[in-house]
GROMACS .gro file of C-alpha atoms in nm:
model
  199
    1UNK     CA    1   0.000   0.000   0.000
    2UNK     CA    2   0.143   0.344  -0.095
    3UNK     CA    3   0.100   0.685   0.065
    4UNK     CA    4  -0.165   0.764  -0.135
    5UNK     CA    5  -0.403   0.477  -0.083
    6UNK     CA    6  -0.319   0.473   0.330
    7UNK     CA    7  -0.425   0.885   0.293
    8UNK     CA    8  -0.741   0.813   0.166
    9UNK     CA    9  -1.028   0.941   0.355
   10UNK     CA   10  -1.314   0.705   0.496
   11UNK     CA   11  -1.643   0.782   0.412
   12UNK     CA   12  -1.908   0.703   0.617
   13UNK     CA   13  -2.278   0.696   0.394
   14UNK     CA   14  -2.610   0.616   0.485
   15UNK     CA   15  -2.974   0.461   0.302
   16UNK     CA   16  -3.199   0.706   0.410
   17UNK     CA   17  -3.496   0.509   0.326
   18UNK     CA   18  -3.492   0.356   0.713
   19UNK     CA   19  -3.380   0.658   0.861
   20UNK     CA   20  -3.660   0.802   1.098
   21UNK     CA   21  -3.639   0.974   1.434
   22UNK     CA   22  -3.763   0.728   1.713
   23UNK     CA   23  -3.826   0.703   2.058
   24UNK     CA   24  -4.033   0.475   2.336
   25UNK     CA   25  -4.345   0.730   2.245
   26UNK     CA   26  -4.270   0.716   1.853
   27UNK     CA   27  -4.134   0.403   1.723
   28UNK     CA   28  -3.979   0.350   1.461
   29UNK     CA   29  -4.193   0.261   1.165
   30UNK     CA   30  -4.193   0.128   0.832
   31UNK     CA   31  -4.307   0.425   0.669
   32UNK     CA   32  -4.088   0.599   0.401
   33UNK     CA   33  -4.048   0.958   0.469
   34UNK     CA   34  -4.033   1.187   0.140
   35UNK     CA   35  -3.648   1.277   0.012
   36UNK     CA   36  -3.599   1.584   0.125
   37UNK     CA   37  -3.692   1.447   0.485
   38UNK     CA   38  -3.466   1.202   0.456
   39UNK     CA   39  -3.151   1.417   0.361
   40UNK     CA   40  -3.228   1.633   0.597
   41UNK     CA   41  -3.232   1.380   0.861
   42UNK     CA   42  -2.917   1.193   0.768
   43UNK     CA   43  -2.739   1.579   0.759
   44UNK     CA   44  -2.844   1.632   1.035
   45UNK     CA   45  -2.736   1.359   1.258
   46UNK     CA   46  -2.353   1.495   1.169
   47UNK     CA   47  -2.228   1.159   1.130
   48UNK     CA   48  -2.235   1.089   0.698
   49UNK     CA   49  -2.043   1.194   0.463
   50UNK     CA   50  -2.268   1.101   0.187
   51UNK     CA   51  -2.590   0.986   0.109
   52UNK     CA   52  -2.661   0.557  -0.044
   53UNK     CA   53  -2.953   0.528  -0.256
   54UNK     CA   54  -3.031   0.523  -0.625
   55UNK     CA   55  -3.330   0.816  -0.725
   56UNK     CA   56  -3.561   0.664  -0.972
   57UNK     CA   57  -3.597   0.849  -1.300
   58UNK     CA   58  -3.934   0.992  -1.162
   59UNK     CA   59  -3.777   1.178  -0.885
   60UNK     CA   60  -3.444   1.253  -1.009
   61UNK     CA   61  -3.477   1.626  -0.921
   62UNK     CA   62  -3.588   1.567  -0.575
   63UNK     CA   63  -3.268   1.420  -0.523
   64UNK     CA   64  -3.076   1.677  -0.705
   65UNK     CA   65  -3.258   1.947  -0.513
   66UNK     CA   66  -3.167   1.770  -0.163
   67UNK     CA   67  -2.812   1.740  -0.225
   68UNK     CA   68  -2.800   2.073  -0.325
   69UNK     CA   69  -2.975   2.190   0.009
   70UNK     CA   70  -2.788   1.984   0.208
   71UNK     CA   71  -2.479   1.942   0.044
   72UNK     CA   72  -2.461   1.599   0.116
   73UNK     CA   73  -2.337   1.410  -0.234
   74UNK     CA   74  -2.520   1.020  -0.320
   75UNK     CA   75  -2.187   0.871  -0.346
   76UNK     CA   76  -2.257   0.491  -0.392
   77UNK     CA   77  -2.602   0.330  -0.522
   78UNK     CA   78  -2.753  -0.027  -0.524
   79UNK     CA   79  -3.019  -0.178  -0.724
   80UNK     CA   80  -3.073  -0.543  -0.791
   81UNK     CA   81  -3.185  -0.696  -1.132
   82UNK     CA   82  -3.280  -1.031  -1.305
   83UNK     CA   83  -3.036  -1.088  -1.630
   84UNK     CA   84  -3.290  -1.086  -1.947
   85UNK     CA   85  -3.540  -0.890  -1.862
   86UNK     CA   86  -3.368  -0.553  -1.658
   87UNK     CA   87  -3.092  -0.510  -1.901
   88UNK     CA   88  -3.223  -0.189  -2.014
   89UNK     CA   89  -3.295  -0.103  -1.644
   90UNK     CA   90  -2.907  -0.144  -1.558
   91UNK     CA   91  -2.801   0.053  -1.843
   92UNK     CA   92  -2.998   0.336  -1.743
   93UNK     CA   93  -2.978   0.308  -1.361
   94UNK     CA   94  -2.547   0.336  -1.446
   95UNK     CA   95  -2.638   0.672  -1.633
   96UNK     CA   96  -2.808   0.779  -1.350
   97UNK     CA   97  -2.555   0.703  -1.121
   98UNK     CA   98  -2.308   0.934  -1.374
   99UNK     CA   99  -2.567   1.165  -1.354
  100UNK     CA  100  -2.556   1.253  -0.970
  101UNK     CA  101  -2.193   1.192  -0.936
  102UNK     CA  102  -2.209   0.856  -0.769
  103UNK     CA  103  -1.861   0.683  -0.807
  104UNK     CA  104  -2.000   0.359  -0.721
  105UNK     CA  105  -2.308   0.095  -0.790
  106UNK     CA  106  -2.441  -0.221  -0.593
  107UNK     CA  107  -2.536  -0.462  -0.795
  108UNK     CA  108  -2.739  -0.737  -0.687
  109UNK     CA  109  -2.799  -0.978  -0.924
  110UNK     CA  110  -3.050  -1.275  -0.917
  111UNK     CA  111  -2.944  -1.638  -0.964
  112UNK     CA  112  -3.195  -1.692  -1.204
  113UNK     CA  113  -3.234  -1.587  -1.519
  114UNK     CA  114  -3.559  -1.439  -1.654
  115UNK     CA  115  -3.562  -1.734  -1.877
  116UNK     CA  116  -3.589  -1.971  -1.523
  117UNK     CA  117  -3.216  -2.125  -1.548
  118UNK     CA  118  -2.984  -2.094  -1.282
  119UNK     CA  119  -2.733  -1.885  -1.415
  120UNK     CA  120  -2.400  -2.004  -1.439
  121UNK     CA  121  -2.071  -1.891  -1.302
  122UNK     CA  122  -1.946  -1.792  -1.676
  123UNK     CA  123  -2.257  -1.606  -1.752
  124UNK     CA  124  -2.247  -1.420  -1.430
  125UNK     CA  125  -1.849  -1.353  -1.547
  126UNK     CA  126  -1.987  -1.189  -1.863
  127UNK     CA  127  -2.199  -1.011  -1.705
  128UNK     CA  128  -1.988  -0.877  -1.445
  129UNK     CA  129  -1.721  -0.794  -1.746
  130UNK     CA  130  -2.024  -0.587  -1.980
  131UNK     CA  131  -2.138  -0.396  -1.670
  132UNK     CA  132  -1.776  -0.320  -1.561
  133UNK     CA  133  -1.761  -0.191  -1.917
  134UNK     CA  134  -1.996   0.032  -1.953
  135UNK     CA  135  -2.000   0.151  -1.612
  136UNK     CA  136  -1.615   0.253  -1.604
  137UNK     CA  137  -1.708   0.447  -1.932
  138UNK     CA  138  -1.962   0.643  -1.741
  139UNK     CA  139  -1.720   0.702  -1.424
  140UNK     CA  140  -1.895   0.494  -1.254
  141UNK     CA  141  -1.738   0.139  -1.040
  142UNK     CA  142  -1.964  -0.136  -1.038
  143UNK     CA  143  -1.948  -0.383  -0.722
  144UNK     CA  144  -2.090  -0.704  -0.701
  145UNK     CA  145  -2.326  -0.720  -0.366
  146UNK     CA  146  -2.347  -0.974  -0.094
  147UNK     CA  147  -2.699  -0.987  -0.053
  148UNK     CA  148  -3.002  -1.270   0.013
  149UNK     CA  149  -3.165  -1.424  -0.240
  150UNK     CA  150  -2.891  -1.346  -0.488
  151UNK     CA  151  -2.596  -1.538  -0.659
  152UNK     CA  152  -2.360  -1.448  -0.413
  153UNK     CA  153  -2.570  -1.586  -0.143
  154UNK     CA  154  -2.385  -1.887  -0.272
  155UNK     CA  155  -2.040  -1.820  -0.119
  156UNK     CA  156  -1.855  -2.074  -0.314
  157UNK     CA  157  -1.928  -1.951  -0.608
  158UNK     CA  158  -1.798  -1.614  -0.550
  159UNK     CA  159  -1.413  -1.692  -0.583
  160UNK     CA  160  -1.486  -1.887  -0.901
  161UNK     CA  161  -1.651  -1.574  -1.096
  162UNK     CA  162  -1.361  -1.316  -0.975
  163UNK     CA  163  -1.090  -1.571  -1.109
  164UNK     CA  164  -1.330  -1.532  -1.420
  165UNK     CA  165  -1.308  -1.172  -1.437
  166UNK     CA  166  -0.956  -1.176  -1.312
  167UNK     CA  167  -0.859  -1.389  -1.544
  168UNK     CA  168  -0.919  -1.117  -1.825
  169UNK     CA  169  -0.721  -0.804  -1.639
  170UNK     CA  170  -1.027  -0.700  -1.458
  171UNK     CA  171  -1.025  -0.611  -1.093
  172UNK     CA  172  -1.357  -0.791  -0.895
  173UNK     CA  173  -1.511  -0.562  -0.695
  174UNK     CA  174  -1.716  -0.693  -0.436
  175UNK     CA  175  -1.955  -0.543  -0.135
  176UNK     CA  176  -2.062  -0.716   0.155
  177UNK     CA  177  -2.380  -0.653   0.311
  178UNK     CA  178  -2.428  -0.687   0.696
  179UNK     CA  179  -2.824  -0.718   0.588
  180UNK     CA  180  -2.797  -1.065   0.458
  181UNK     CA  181  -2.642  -1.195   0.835
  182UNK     CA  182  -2.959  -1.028   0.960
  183UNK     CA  183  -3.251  -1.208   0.727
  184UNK     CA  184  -3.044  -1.534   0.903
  185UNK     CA  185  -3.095  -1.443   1.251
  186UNK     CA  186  -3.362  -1.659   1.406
  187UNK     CA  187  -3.505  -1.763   1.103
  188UNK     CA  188  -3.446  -2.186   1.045
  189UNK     CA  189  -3.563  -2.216   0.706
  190UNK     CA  190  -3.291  -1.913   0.578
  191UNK     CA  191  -3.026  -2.085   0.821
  192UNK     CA  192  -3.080  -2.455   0.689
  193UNK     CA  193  -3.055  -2.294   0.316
  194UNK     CA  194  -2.713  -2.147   0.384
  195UNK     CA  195  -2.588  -2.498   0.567
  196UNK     CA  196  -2.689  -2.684   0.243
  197UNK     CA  197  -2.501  -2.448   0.037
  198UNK     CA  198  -2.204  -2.459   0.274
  199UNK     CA  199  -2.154  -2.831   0.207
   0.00000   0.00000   0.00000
């Protein structure tokens, strides 16, 4: 590591679509407040440096507005998306990121294909390699996300498809996401799932 990576600041960002004020009178709920609430709220708290969610095309300039306001930047975004049928969705959801000057974008991919196969660990390679393609031509780093219910769920798999990718000069980038320990937590049927796929 040189001095320039070790002098990199750490960014601290936050999905504001959970973020509510609470207390024992008013609990938190599972009501979305509107944007602007939401910047506000995660400004506010003085503890983000940027803001983690993906505006949808329909309220684009509610985000824009919000940042603006609060200048707090959307730095990373996440999305997930089912190969055949969102392709169109991931193309534009990168422009978007490019739009608002996110650097980074989430992407959860399903293990099935809209077709109904199981993907396979070459076609999730290519897929990794086209979005890591057009994304980097937009200024904008695509991750592959840890999250339930997606390919990586299976964790053996995950080493396979960055030697994939590596193998063609392309670094893997990869997210993990605490939320995926949580929808295991006192739940046996998730828990037995992941033991089978641990064997």
């Amino acid at each position: 590591m040189d001095n320039q990576e070790k002098n990199k600041p750490f960014l601290i960002g936050c999905n504001g679509r959970g973020v509510q004020l609470s207390s024992i009178d008013q609990p938190v709920g599972l009501e979305e407040l509107p944007i602007r609430e939401q910047f506000r709220l995660v400004k506010e708290a003085e503890v983000f440096d940027y803001f983690d969610r993906i505006p949808l095309r329909s309220n684009l300039d509610k985000y824009l507005s919000a940042m603006a306001e609060f200048d707090l930047p959307v730095e990373t975004c996440s999305w997930f998306y089912k190969l055949g049928s969102d392709d169109a969705l991931l193309t534009d959801n990168l422009k978007i990121c490019s739009e608002i000057g996110a650097k980074c974008h989430n992407i959860m991919t399903f293990k099935e294909h809209a077709d109904g196969h199981n993907l396979t660990d070459q076609e999730i390679a290519d897929h990794y390699l086209d979005v890591y393609d057009q994304g980097m031509s937009l200024g904008v780093e695509p991750t592959f996300e840890l999250h339930v219910n997606m390919w990586t769920e299976d964790f053996l798999r995950i080493s396979k498809v960055a030697k994939l990718v590596q193998k063609r000069g392309v670094p893997f980038n990869y997210t993990m996401d605490y939320s995926h320990v949580n929808f295991k937590i006192n739940n046996p049927e998730e828990q037995k799932l992941s033991a089978i796929q641990e064997q």
